[in-house]
Amino acid sequence: MASKRILTVGTANLDFLIKTPYVPSRGETMISEGEYAYVPGGKGANSAVAAARLGSEVVFCTRVGDDAYGDRLLRIYAENGVDPRYIKVDRAEQTGLAVVMLERSGDNRIIVFPGANKNINDTDIENAFLSYPDAVLTQFECGVKQVITTARLAEEQALPLFVDAGPAIPDFPLSKLGKVEVFSPNETETAVLTGIRPNTPDDCLRASIALCNKVDIKYVVLKLGDRGAFIYDGKYCDIVEGYEVNAIDTTAAGDAFTAALTVEYLRGKDIYAAVKYANAVGALTTTKVGALNSLPREADVKKFLAEIEQ
Ligand code: RIB
C-alpha cells in the first residue's frame, strides 16, 4: 500500500538546550549540568520529521529566518526526506528559537521565541494544500489564526484533520475548528482548555466530553505521559497503557506521539492500535536527549514492540 501524504502546518525552531538539576525559583541562580547544545526542534518540525521517519510522505508548511539557523534546519529536513516546497525563508524575522531547560528528572520547561513562524500566512497554507495531501496535522504552536485557516481548508477539502493542542492556549476558539478526526491535548493542555485536570478516568471522561461539546471531534486522545493515553469516541472510552522505559528527556515525546498516531491511523489501523503504536513512539522518544534528534525510525519501533511482545 502506498504511504499516505501528510501535510504538517507548524513551527520550526532551533532549541537551545540547557540541563539543570531543577528549575531555579525566583531570584535563584542555577549552575547548569553537562554541556549546552543547539539542536533542531519546534512542534511542527518534530511532528513532520517523526512522521517521515515512520514511513509517511510528509509535506511541511512553515517559515524559517534568512539566517544560519534557518539554513541548518532546512538541511536537516532534507536529510529526513521532508518535502520542503512549502517552507518559506522569511527575510523579516529570525528563525524560531526555544529555550529548553531540561531537569535531572527528564522533565522540561520551554520558552518559545516564534520569530519567522508567526509570519506563516493564509497564502502559505493555501499553497501547501495544493500538494494533494491525504491528511493534515497541525499544532497550536503555529498560532490561532494559522490553525483555524488550516482547519477550514482541511474541512473544505474533506481531509482528515489531526490536531495536537500544544502548547496550551487559554481561550483558544475551539468552536472555529470545524471537523476534527483526532484531537490530542496533553494533561496541561486538557486542564487549560477544559478546566479539568485529567487525573482519574472519570476526569478524563469529563474533560473529553467538555471538548466534544465545543468541537466536532471523532476521537479525543488525551496524552497522559507515562500513564499512556485516554481515548473517547463520543460513546465509549478506554485507557491504553504506556510503556515503561528509562526516560531521560520528555521533549518532543508528545509531538512524536501525535505524529505516530496519525501515521498508523492512516495505514488503516483502528484508533486503539494507532494509540498503542503512538505510545511506543512517544516512549522511545524519551530515551534520548533532544527534540528532533530523539525521534525513532520505523525499524526502532518495530524492534521495540517485537521485544516487548516476546
Ligand atoms: O514539543 C517540544 C518542542 O516545543 C521543542 O522542540 C521546542 O522547540 C518547542 O517548540
PDB file of C-alpha atoms and ligand atoms in Angstrom:
ATOM      1  CA  MET A   1       0.000   0.000   0.000  1.00  0.00           C
ATOM      2  CA  ALA A   2       1.394   3.422  -0.976  1.00  0.00           C
ATOM      3  CA  SER A   3       2.165   5.582   2.057  1.00  0.00           C
ATOM      4  CA  LYS A   4      -0.206   8.459   2.747  1.00  0.00           C
ATOM      5  CA  ARG A   5       0.885  12.041   2.277  1.00  0.00           C
ATOM      6  CA  ILE A   6       0.610  14.126   5.438  1.00  0.00           C
ATOM      7  CA  LEU A   7       0.639  17.909   5.305  1.00  0.00           C
ATOM      8  CA  THR A   8       2.042  19.365   8.528  1.00  0.00           C
ATOM      9  CA  VAL A   9       1.387  23.041   9.139  1.00  0.00           C
ATOM     10  CA  GLY A  10       3.534  24.034  12.089  1.00  0.00           C
ATOM     11  CA  THR A  11       6.582  25.599  13.648  1.00  0.00           C
ATOM     12  CA  ALA A  12      10.285  25.202  13.013  1.00  0.00           C
ATOM     13  CA  ASN A  13      12.624  26.097  15.888  1.00  0.00           C
ATOM     14  CA  LEU A  14      16.184  25.726  16.929  1.00  0.00           C
ATOM     15  CA  ASP A  15      16.232  24.591  20.556  1.00  0.00           C
ATOM     16  CA  PHE A  16      18.790  25.973  22.985  1.00  0.00           C
ATOM     17  CA  LEU A  17      19.064  23.045  25.354  1.00  0.00           C
ATOM     18  CA  ILE A  18      20.481  23.505  28.835  1.00  0.00           C
ATOM     19  CA  LYS A  19      20.484  20.912  31.598  1.00  0.00           C
ATOM     20  CA  THR A  20      19.752  21.871  35.179  1.00  0.00           C
ATOM     21  CA  PRO A  21      19.350  19.918  38.438  1.00  0.00           C
ATOM     22  CA  TYR A  22      15.981  21.633  38.820  1.00  0.00           C
ATOM     23  CA  VAL A  23      14.339  24.788  37.524  1.00  0.00           C
ATOM     24  CA  PRO A  24      15.505  27.766  39.594  1.00  0.00           C
ATOM     25  CA  SER A  25      12.928  29.612  41.613  1.00  0.00           C
ATOM     26  CA  ARG A  26      12.536  33.398  41.708  1.00  0.00           C
ATOM     27  CA  GLY A  27      15.825  35.180  42.423  1.00  0.00           C
ATOM     28  CA  GLU A  28      17.794  31.907  42.314  1.00  0.00           C
ATOM     29  CA  THR A  29      20.815  31.385  40.034  1.00  0.00           C
ATOM     30  CA  MET A  30      21.490  27.831  38.967  1.00  0.00           C
ATOM     31  CA  ILE A  31      24.702  26.330  37.590  1.00  0.00           C
ATOM     32  CA  SER A  32      23.876  24.052  34.672  1.00  0.00           C
ATOM     33  CA  GLU A  33      24.996  20.438  34.290  1.00  0.00           C
ATOM     34  CA  GLY A  34      26.914  18.984  31.343  1.00  0.00           C
ATOM     35  CA  GLU A  35      27.136  20.817  28.056  1.00  0.00           C
ATOM     36  CA  TYR A  36      24.605  23.072  26.382  1.00  0.00           C
ATOM     37  CA  ALA A  37      23.595  22.471  22.777  1.00  0.00           C
ATOM     38  CA  TYR A  38      21.687  23.994  19.876  1.00  0.00           C
ATOM     39  CA  VAL A  39      19.504  21.224  18.464  1.00  0.00           C
ATOM     40  CA  PRO A  40      16.602  21.114  15.978  1.00  0.00           C
ATOM     41  CA  GLY A  41      13.093  21.326  17.410  1.00  0.00           C
ATOM     42  CA  GLY A  42       9.722  23.027  17.071  1.00  0.00           C
ATOM     43  CA  LYS A  43       6.462  21.135  17.475  1.00  0.00           C
ATOM     44  CA  GLY A  44       5.693  21.282  13.755  1.00  0.00           C
ATOM     45  CA  ALA A  45       9.138  20.143  12.664  1.00  0.00           C
ATOM     46  CA  ASN A  46       9.282  17.409  15.311  1.00  0.00           C
ATOM     47  CA  SER A  47       5.932  16.064  14.073  1.00  0.00           C
ATOM     48  CA  ALA A  48       6.886  16.346  10.401  1.00  0.00           C
ATOM     49  CA  VAL A  49      10.185  14.524  10.865  1.00  0.00           C
ATOM     50  CA  ALA A  50       8.616  11.932  13.186  1.00  0.00           C
ATOM     51  CA  ALA A  51       6.022  11.063  10.529  1.00  0.00           C
ATOM     52  CA  ALA A  52       8.698  10.914   7.814  1.00  0.00           C
ATOM     53  CA  ARG A  53      10.939   8.651   9.912  1.00  0.00           C
ATOM     54  CA  LEU A  54       7.956   6.360  10.480  1.00  0.00           C
ATOM     55  CA  GLY A  55       7.461   5.945   6.747  1.00  0.00           C
ATOM     56  CA  SER A  56       4.962   8.612   5.642  1.00  0.00           C
ATOM     57  CA  GLU A  57       5.353  11.093   2.861  1.00  0.00           C
ATOM     58  CA  VAL A  58       5.469  14.484   4.579  1.00  0.00           C
ATOM     59  CA  VAL A  59       4.918  17.989   3.228  1.00  0.00           C
ATOM     60  CA  PHE A  60       5.913  20.676   5.736  1.00  0.00           C
ATOM     61  CA  CYS A  61       4.462  24.193   5.674  1.00  0.00           C
ATOM     62  CA  THR A  62       6.442  26.584   7.867  1.00  0.00           C
ATOM     63  CA  ARG A  63       8.772  29.583   7.836  1.00  0.00           C
ATOM     64  CA  VAL A  64      12.402  29.898   8.895  1.00  0.00           C
ATOM     65  CA  GLY A  65      14.551  33.034   9.031  1.00  0.00           C
ATOM     66  CA  ASP A  66      17.118  34.003   6.429  1.00  0.00           C
ATOM     67  CA  ASP A  67      19.942  33.099   8.803  1.00  0.00           C
ATOM     68  CA  ALA A  68      22.379  30.336   9.686  1.00  0.00           C
ATOM     69  CA  TYR A  69      19.844  28.581  11.961  1.00  0.00           C
ATOM     70  CA  GLY A  70      17.278  28.554   9.139  1.00  0.00           C
ATOM     71  CA  ASP A  71      19.856  27.097   6.723  1.00  0.00           C
ATOM     72  CA  ARG A  72      20.731  24.417   9.235  1.00  0.00           C
ATOM     73  CA  LEU A  73      17.094  23.451   9.777  1.00  0.00           C
ATOM     74  CA  LEU A  74      16.419  23.255   6.024  1.00  0.00           C
ATOM     75  CA  ARG A  75      19.359  20.854   5.643  1.00  0.00           C
ATOM     76  CA  ILE A  76      18.048  18.667   8.451  1.00  0.00           C
ATOM     77  CA  TYR A  77      14.531  18.469   6.958  1.00  0.00           C
ATOM     78  CA  ALA A  78      16.006  17.488   3.586  1.00  0.00           C
ATOM     79  CA  GLU A  79      18.146  14.784   5.223  1.00  0.00           C
ATOM     80  CA  ASN A  80      14.977  13.387   6.778  1.00  0.00           C
ATOM     81  CA  GLY A  81      13.071  13.261   3.493  1.00  0.00           C
ATOM     82  CA  VAL A  82      10.587  16.041   4.321  1.00  0.00           C
ATOM     83  CA  ASP A  83       9.156  17.827   1.257  1.00  0.00           C
ATOM     84  CA  PRO A  84      10.473  21.421   1.596  1.00  0.00           C
ATOM     85  CA  ARG A  85       8.496  23.083  -1.239  1.00  0.00           C
ATOM     86  CA  TYR A  86       6.185  24.938   1.166  1.00  0.00           C
ATOM     87  CA  ILE A  87       8.826  26.100   3.619  1.00  0.00           C
ATOM     88  CA  LYS A  88       9.398  29.823   3.188  1.00  0.00           C
ATOM     89  CA  VAL A  89      12.554  31.687   4.055  1.00  0.00           C
ATOM     90  CA  ASP A  90      11.326  34.839   5.796  1.00  0.00           C
ATOM     91  CA  ARG A  91      13.516  37.896   5.329  1.00  0.00           C
ATOM     92  CA  ALA A  92      11.871  39.930   8.093  1.00  0.00           C
ATOM     93  CA  GLU A  93      12.152  37.623  11.109  1.00  0.00           C
ATOM     94  CA  GLN A  94      14.745  35.388  12.707  1.00  0.00           C
ATOM     95  CA  THR A  95      14.347  31.610  12.842  1.00  0.00           C
ATOM     96  CA  GLY A  96      12.195  30.492  15.778  1.00  0.00           C
ATOM     97  CA  LEU A  97      14.118  29.648  18.935  1.00  0.00           C
ATOM     98  CA  ALA A  98      13.127  27.678  22.014  1.00  0.00           C
ATOM     99  CA  VAL A  99      14.950  27.704  25.329  1.00  0.00           C
ATOM    100  CA  VAL A 100      14.573  24.208  26.732  1.00  0.00           C
ATOM    101  CA  MET A 101      15.517  23.731  30.385  1.00  0.00           C
ATOM    102  CA  LEU A 102      15.932  20.029  30.976  1.00  0.00           C
ATOM    103  CA  GLU A 103      15.699  18.923  34.595  1.00  0.00           C
ATOM    104  CA  ARG A 104      17.515  15.890  36.022  1.00  0.00           C
ATOM    105  CA  SER A 105      14.144  14.165  36.299  1.00  0.00           C
ATOM    106  CA  GLY A 106      13.760  14.295  32.486  1.00  0.00           C
ATOM    107  CA  ASP A 107      11.005  16.941  32.679  1.00  0.00           C
ATOM    108  CA  ASN A 108      11.398  20.211  30.848  1.00  0.00           C
ATOM    109  CA  ARG A 109      10.315  23.872  30.837  1.00  0.00           C
ATOM    110  CA  ILE A 110      10.259  25.602  27.470  1.00  0.00           C
ATOM    111  CA  ILE A 111      10.109  29.239  26.364  1.00  0.00           C
ATOM    112  CA  VAL A 112       9.495  29.831  22.654  1.00  0.00           C
ATOM    113  CA  PHE A 113      10.520  32.831  20.563  1.00  0.00           C
ATOM    114  CA  PRO A 114       8.232  32.345  17.494  1.00  0.00           C
ATOM    115  CA  GLY A 115      10.243  34.527  15.061  1.00  0.00           C
ATOM    116  CA  ALA A 116       9.528  33.599  11.426  1.00  0.00           C
ATOM    117  CA  ASN A 117       6.853  31.077  12.478  1.00  0.00           C
ATOM    118  CA  LYS A 118       4.444  33.865  13.315  1.00  0.00           C
ATOM    119  CA  ASN A 119       4.516  35.034   9.672  1.00  0.00           C
ATOM    120  CA  ILE A 120       3.059  31.775   8.313  1.00  0.00           C
ATOM    121  CA  ASN A 121       0.069  33.240   6.483  1.00  0.00           C
ATOM    122  CA  ASP A 122      -3.077  32.147   4.669  1.00  0.00           C
ATOM    123  CA  THR A 123      -1.305  32.126   1.301  1.00  0.00           C
ATOM    124  CA  ASP A 124       1.465  29.858   2.622  1.00  0.00           C
ATOM    125  CA  ILE A 125      -1.136  27.444   3.940  1.00  0.00           C
ATOM    126  CA  GLU A 126      -3.376  27.598   0.855  1.00  0.00           C
ATOM    127  CA  ASN A 127      -0.363  26.870  -1.367  1.00  0.00           C
ATOM    128  CA  ALA A 128       0.644  23.913   0.789  1.00  0.00           C
ATOM    129  CA  PHE A 129      -2.827  22.409   0.366  1.00  0.00           C
ATOM    130  CA  LEU A 130      -2.054  22.226  -3.390  1.00  0.00           C
ATOM    131  CA  SER A 131       0.281  19.323  -2.578  1.00  0.00           C
ATOM    132  CA  TYR A 132      -2.663  16.868  -2.654  1.00  0.00           C
ATOM    133  CA  PRO A 133      -2.336  15.682   0.944  1.00  0.00           C
ATOM    134  CA  ASP A 134      -4.291  12.696   2.266  1.00  0.00           C
ATOM    135  CA  ALA A 135      -4.437  14.173   5.768  1.00  0.00           C
ATOM    136  CA  VAL A 136      -3.458  17.277   7.702  1.00  0.00           C
ATOM    137  CA  LEU A 137      -1.608  17.554  11.009  1.00  0.00           C
ATOM    138  CA  THR A 138      -1.195  20.772  12.974  1.00  0.00           C
ATOM    139  CA  GLN A 139      -0.302  22.054  16.439  1.00  0.00           C
ATOM    140  CA  PHE A 140      -1.415  25.129  18.357  1.00  0.00           C
ATOM    141  CA  GLU A 141       2.184  26.398  18.451  1.00  0.00           C
ATOM    142  CA  CYS A 142       1.914  27.882  14.944  1.00  0.00           C
ATOM    143  CA  GLY A 143      -0.752  30.349  16.117  1.00  0.00           C
ATOM    144  CA  VAL A 144      -4.521  30.573  16.464  1.00  0.00           C
ATOM    145  CA  LYS A 145      -5.148  32.153  13.052  1.00  0.00           C
ATOM    146  CA  GLN A 146      -2.925  29.650  11.277  1.00  0.00           C
ATOM    147  CA  VAL A 147      -4.610  26.672  12.962  1.00  0.00           C
ATOM    148  CA  ILE A 148      -8.071  27.961  12.069  1.00  0.00           C
ATOM    149  CA  THR A 149      -7.113  28.520   8.413  1.00  0.00           C
ATOM    150  CA  THR A 150      -5.627  25.017   8.301  1.00  0.00           C
ATOM    151  CA  ALA A 151      -8.788  23.542   9.814  1.00  0.00           C
ATOM    152  CA  ARG A 152     -11.031  25.429   7.394  1.00  0.00           C
ATOM    153  CA  LEU A 153      -9.082  24.233   4.346  1.00  0.00           C
ATOM    154  CA  ALA A 154      -8.998  20.652   5.632  1.00  0.00           C
ATOM    155  CA  GLU A 155     -12.764  20.692   6.056  1.00  0.00           C
ATOM    156  CA  GLU A 156     -13.318  22.268   2.623  1.00  0.00           C
ATOM    157  CA  GLN A 157     -11.226  19.521   1.033  1.00  0.00           C
ATOM    158  CA  ALA A 158     -12.767  16.784   3.219  1.00  0.00           C
ATOM    159  CA  LEU A 159      -9.327  15.842   4.570  1.00  0.00           C
ATOM    160  CA  PRO A 160      -8.979  14.222   7.991  1.00  0.00           C
ATOM    161  CA  LEU A 161      -7.524  16.731  10.434  1.00  0.00           C
ATOM    162  CA  PHE A 162      -5.291  15.725  13.352  1.00  0.00           C
ATOM    163  CA  VAL A 163      -4.792  18.429  15.964  1.00  0.00           C
ATOM    164  CA  ASP A 164      -2.100  18.423  18.616  1.00  0.00           C
ATOM    165  CA  ALA A 165      -3.298  21.020  21.134  1.00  0.00           C
ATOM    166  CA  GLY A 166       0.220  22.003  22.206  1.00  0.00           C
ATOM    167  CA  PRO A 167       1.150  24.331  23.684  1.00  0.00           C
ATOM    168  CA  ALA A 168      -1.776  25.237  25.901  1.00  0.00           C
ATOM    169  CA  ILE A 169      -3.559  28.369  24.681  1.00  0.00           C
ATOM    170  CA  PRO A 170      -6.187  29.645  27.107  1.00  0.00           C
ATOM    171  CA  ASP A 171      -9.331  30.824  25.315  1.00  0.00           C
ATOM    172  CA  PHE A 172      -8.418  29.107  22.041  1.00  0.00           C
ATOM    173  CA  PRO A 173     -11.625  29.471  19.942  1.00  0.00           C
ATOM    174  CA  LEU A 174     -12.226  25.717  19.715  1.00  0.00           C
ATOM    175  CA  SER A 175     -15.628  26.144  18.064  1.00  0.00           C
ATOM    176  CA  LYS A 176     -13.850  27.502  14.959  1.00  0.00           C
ATOM    177  CA  LEU A 177     -12.033  24.241  14.339  1.00  0.00           C
ATOM    178  CA  GLY A 178     -14.838  22.595  12.383  1.00  0.00           C
ATOM    179  CA  LYS A 179     -14.453  18.839  11.911  1.00  0.00           C
ATOM    180  CA  VAL A 180     -11.521  17.143  13.638  1.00  0.00           C
ATOM    181  CA  GLU A 181     -10.610  13.483  13.180  1.00  0.00           C
ATOM    182  CA  VAL A 182      -8.347  13.274  16.242  1.00  0.00           C
ATOM    183  CA  PHE A 183      -7.875  15.977  18.872  1.00  0.00           C
ATOM    184  CA  SER A 184      -4.957  15.305  21.160  1.00  0.00           C
ATOM    185  CA  PRO A 185      -4.012  17.519  24.135  1.00  0.00           C
ATOM    186  CA  ASN A 186      -1.619  16.543  26.929  1.00  0.00           C
ATOM    187  CA  GLU A 187      -2.537  16.834  30.606  1.00  0.00           C
ATOM    188  CA  THR A 188      -1.682  20.542  30.939  1.00  0.00           C
ATOM    189  CA  GLU A 189      -3.435  21.456  27.691  1.00  0.00           C
ATOM    190  CA  THR A 190      -6.524  19.486  28.724  1.00  0.00           C
ATOM    191  CA  ALA A 191      -6.664  21.368  32.016  1.00  0.00           C
ATOM    192  CA  VAL A 192      -6.243  24.753  30.312  1.00  0.00           C
ATOM    193  CA  LEU A 193      -8.863  24.037  27.630  1.00  0.00           C
ATOM    194  CA  THR A 194     -11.492  22.430  29.874  1.00  0.00           C
ATOM    195  CA  GLY A 195     -10.671  23.443  33.440  1.00  0.00           C
ATOM    196  CA  ILE A 196     -10.469  19.725  34.296  1.00  0.00           C
ATOM    197  CA  ARG A 197      -7.136  18.107  35.223  1.00  0.00           C
ATOM    198  CA  PRO A 198      -7.256  14.563  33.768  1.00  0.00           C
ATOM    199  CA  ASN A 199      -6.097  12.749  36.914  1.00  0.00           C
ATOM    200  CA  THR A 200      -8.626   9.930  37.123  1.00  0.00           C
ATOM    201  CA  PRO A 201     -10.507   8.054  34.352  1.00  0.00           C
ATOM    202  CA  ASP A 202     -13.634   9.992  35.381  1.00  0.00           C
ATOM    203  CA  ASP A 203     -11.781  13.304  34.997  1.00  0.00           C
ATOM    204  CA  CYS A 204     -10.541  12.164  31.577  1.00  0.00           C
ATOM    205  CA  LEU A 205     -14.084  11.352  30.507  1.00  0.00           C
ATOM    206  CA  ARG A 206     -15.477  14.656  31.792  1.00  0.00           C
ATOM    207  CA  ALA A 207     -12.715  16.596  30.042  1.00  0.00           C
ATOM    208  CA  SER A 208     -13.237  14.673  26.783  1.00  0.00           C
ATOM    209  CA  ILE A 209     -16.983  15.334  26.862  1.00  0.00           C
ATOM    210  CA  ALA A 210     -16.285  19.014  27.518  1.00  0.00           C
ATOM    211  CA  LEU A 211     -14.040  19.104  24.421  1.00  0.00           C
ATOM    212  CA  CYS A 212     -16.647  17.309  22.292  1.00  0.00           C
ATOM    213  CA  ASN A 213     -19.222  19.863  23.383  1.00  0.00           C
ATOM    214  CA  LYS A 214     -17.057  22.575  21.818  1.00  0.00           C
ATOM    215  CA  VAL A 215     -15.644  20.836  18.712  1.00  0.00           C
ATOM    216  CA  ASP A 216     -16.914  18.218  16.255  1.00  0.00           C
ATOM    217  CA  ILE A 217     -14.290  15.616  17.193  1.00  0.00           C
ATOM    218  CA  LYS A 218     -14.322  11.978  16.084  1.00  0.00           C
ATOM    219  CA  TYR A 219     -11.731  10.828  18.636  1.00  0.00           C
ATOM    220  CA  VAL A 220     -10.369  12.661  21.652  1.00  0.00           C
ATOM    221  CA  VAL A 221      -6.984  11.215  22.633  1.00  0.00           C
ATOM    222  CA  LEU A 222      -5.635  12.619  25.897  1.00  0.00           C
ATOM    223  CA  LYS A 223      -1.882  12.185  26.287  1.00  0.00           C
ATOM    224  CA  LEU A 224      -1.238  11.163  29.882  1.00  0.00           C
ATOM    225  CA  GLY A 225       2.575  10.862  29.864  1.00  0.00           C
ATOM    226  CA  ASP A 226       3.836   7.601  31.329  1.00  0.00           C
ATOM    227  CA  ARG A 227       0.233   6.634  32.198  1.00  0.00           C
ATOM    228  CA  GLY A 228      -0.460   6.168  28.475  1.00  0.00           C
ATOM    229  CA  ALA A 229      -3.422   7.718  26.676  1.00  0.00           C
ATOM    230  CA  PHE A 230      -7.184   8.010  27.113  1.00  0.00           C
ATOM    231  CA  ILE A 231      -9.454   7.560  24.079  1.00  0.00           C
ATOM    232  CA  TYR A 232     -13.032   8.806  23.802  1.00  0.00           C
ATOM    233  CA  ASP A 233     -15.136   8.340  20.661  1.00  0.00           C
ATOM    234  CA  GLY A 234     -18.292  10.142  21.757  1.00  0.00           C
ATOM    235  CA  LYS A 235     -19.729   6.970  23.271  1.00  0.00           C
ATOM    236  CA  TYR A 236     -17.027   4.644  24.596  1.00  0.00           C
ATOM    237  CA  CYS A 237     -13.754   5.368  26.367  1.00  0.00           C
ATOM    238  CA  ASP A 238     -10.636   3.424  27.251  1.00  0.00           C
ATOM    239  CA  ILE A 239      -7.110   3.891  28.574  1.00  0.00           C
ATOM    240  CA  VAL A 240      -4.251   2.449  26.534  1.00  0.00           C
ATOM    241  CA  GLU A 241      -1.360   1.970  28.945  1.00  0.00           C
ATOM    242  CA  GLY A 242       2.072   3.419  28.209  1.00  0.00           C
ATOM    243  CA  TYR A 243       5.387   1.562  28.044  1.00  0.00           C
ATOM    244  CA  GLU A 244       7.971   1.602  30.794  1.00  0.00           C
ATOM    245  CA  VAL A 245      11.304   2.923  29.549  1.00  0.00           C
ATOM    246  CA  ASN A 246      14.300   4.705  31.029  1.00  0.00           C
ATOM    247  CA  ALA A 247      13.068   8.241  30.261  1.00  0.00           C
ATOM    248  CA  ILE A 248      15.804  10.873  30.287  1.00  0.00           C
ATOM    249  CA  ASP A 249      14.176  13.706  28.302  1.00  0.00           C
ATOM    250  CA  THR A 250      10.465  14.075  27.576  1.00  0.00           C
ATOM    251  CA  THR A 251      10.990  16.868  24.983  1.00  0.00           C
ATOM    252  CA  ALA A 252       9.110  16.111  21.722  1.00  0.00           C
ATOM    253  CA  ALA A 253       7.517  12.925  23.090  1.00  0.00           C
ATOM    254  CA  GLY A 254       4.051  14.458  22.685  1.00  0.00           C
ATOM    255  CA  ASP A 255       4.836  15.687  19.157  1.00  0.00           C
ATOM    256  CA  ALA A 256       6.111  12.242  18.209  1.00  0.00           C
ATOM    257  CA  PHE A 257       3.040  10.606  19.783  1.00  0.00           C
ATOM    258  CA  THR A 258       0.538  12.601  17.709  1.00  0.00           C
ATOM    259  CA  ALA A 259       2.570  12.156  14.526  1.00  0.00           C
ATOM    260  CA  ALA A 260       2.808   8.395  15.097  1.00  0.00           C
ATOM    261  CA  LEU A 261      -0.904   8.151  15.827  1.00  0.00           C
ATOM    262  CA  THR A 262      -1.600   9.959  12.552  1.00  0.00           C
ATOM    263  CA  VAL A 263       0.743   7.709  10.559  1.00  0.00           C
ATOM    264  CA  GLU A 264      -0.606   4.444  11.967  1.00  0.00           C
ATOM    265  CA  TYR A 265      -4.261   5.511  11.769  1.00  0.00           C
ATOM    266  CA  LEU A 266      -3.792   6.457   8.104  1.00  0.00           C
ATOM    267  CA  ARG A 267      -2.352   2.986   7.491  1.00  0.00           C
ATOM    268  CA  GLY A 268      -5.856   1.763   8.238  1.00  0.00           C
ATOM    269  CA  LYS A 269      -5.334   0.735  11.855  1.00  0.00           C
ATOM    270  CA  ASP A 270      -8.144   1.348  14.332  1.00  0.00           C
ATOM    271  CA  ILE A 271      -7.759   4.118  16.902  1.00  0.00           C
ATOM    272  CA  TYR A 272      -6.702   1.677  19.668  1.00  0.00           C
ATOM    273  CA  ALA A 273      -3.927   0.153  17.566  1.00  0.00           C
ATOM    274  CA  ALA A 274      -2.848   3.629  16.445  1.00  0.00           C
ATOM    275  CA  VAL A 275      -2.646   4.850  20.059  1.00  0.00           C
ATOM    276  CA  LYS A 276      -0.727   1.750  21.139  1.00  0.00           C
ATOM    277  CA  TYR A 277       1.819   2.421  18.388  1.00  0.00           C
ATOM    278  CA  ALA A 278       1.929   6.121  19.329  1.00  0.00           C
ATOM    279  CA  ASN A 279       2.604   5.159  22.964  1.00  0.00           C
ATOM    280  CA  ALA A 280       5.620   3.160  21.808  1.00  0.00           C
ATOM    281  CA  VAL A 281       6.933   6.025  19.676  1.00  0.00           C
ATOM    282  CA  GLY A 282       6.385   8.557  22.484  1.00  0.00           C
ATOM    283  CA  ALA A 283       8.165   6.297  24.990  1.00  0.00           C
ATOM    284  CA  LEU A 284      11.146   5.716  22.684  1.00  0.00           C
ATOM    285  CA  THR A 285      11.462   9.472  22.128  1.00  0.00           C
ATOM    286  CA  THR A 286      12.011   9.990  25.868  1.00  0.00           C
ATOM    287  CA  THR A 287      15.021   7.670  25.912  1.00  0.00           C
ATOM    288  CA  LYS A 288      17.292  10.157  24.114  1.00  0.00           C
ATOM    289  CA  VAL A 289      18.175  13.794  24.793  1.00  0.00           C
ATOM    290  CA  GLY A 290      16.887  16.475  22.420  1.00  0.00           C
ATOM    291  CA  ALA A 291      13.778  17.013  20.321  1.00  0.00           C
ATOM    292  CA  LEU A 292      14.067  16.084  16.644  1.00  0.00           C
ATOM    293  CA  ASN A 293      17.263  14.091  17.253  1.00  0.00           C
ATOM    294  CA  SER A 294      15.482  11.747  19.625  1.00  0.00           C
ATOM    295  CA  LEU A 295      12.712  10.702  17.209  1.00  0.00           C
ATOM    296  CA  PRO A 296      12.734   6.978  16.427  1.00  0.00           C
ATOM    297  CA  ARG A 297      12.570   5.393  12.981  1.00  0.00           C
ATOM    298  CA  GLU A 298      10.090   2.733  11.908  1.00  0.00           C
ATOM    299  CA  ALA A 299      12.718  -0.028  12.382  1.00  0.00           C
ATOM    300  CA  ASP A 300      13.386   1.106  16.001  1.00  0.00           C
ATOM    301  CA  VAL A 301       9.674   0.966  16.802  1.00  0.00           C
ATOM    302  CA  LYS A 302       9.257  -2.488  15.243  1.00  0.00           C
ATOM    303  CA  LYS A 303      12.248  -3.785  17.225  1.00  0.00           C
ATOM    304  CA  PHE A 304      10.953  -2.255  20.470  1.00  0.00           C
ATOM    305  CA  LEU A 305       7.450  -3.722  20.039  1.00  0.00           C
ATOM    306  CA  ALA A 306       8.800  -7.121  18.979  1.00  0.00           C
ATOM    307  CA  GLU A 307      10.998  -7.301  22.110  1.00  0.00           C
ATOM    308  CA  ILE A 308       8.058  -6.373  24.352  1.00  0.00           C
ATOM    309  CA  GLU A 309       5.691  -8.835  22.757  1.00  0.00           C
ATOM    310  CA  GLN A 310       8.154 -11.769  23.000  1.00  0.00           C
TER     311      GLN A 310
HETATM  312  O1  RIB B   1       7.451  19.906  21.986  1.00  0.00           O
HETATM  313  C1  RIB B   1       8.809  20.209  22.085  1.00  0.00           C
HETATM  314  C2  RIB B   1       9.123  21.450  21.303  1.00  0.00           C
HETATM  315  O2  RIB B   1       8.442  22.548  21.852  1.00  0.00           O
HETATM  316  C3  RIB B   1      10.581  21.850  21.322  1.00  0.00           C
HETATM  317  O3  RIB B   1      11.321  21.221  20.303  1.00  0.00           O
HETATM  318  C4  RIB B   1      10.531  23.360  21.239  1.00  0.00           C
HETATM  319  O4  RIB B   1      11.056  23.877  20.048  1.00  0.00           O
HETATM  320  C5  RIB B   1       9.081  23.728  21.409  1.00  0.00           C
HETATM  321  O5  RIB B   1       8.510  24.030  20.213  1.00  0.00           O
END
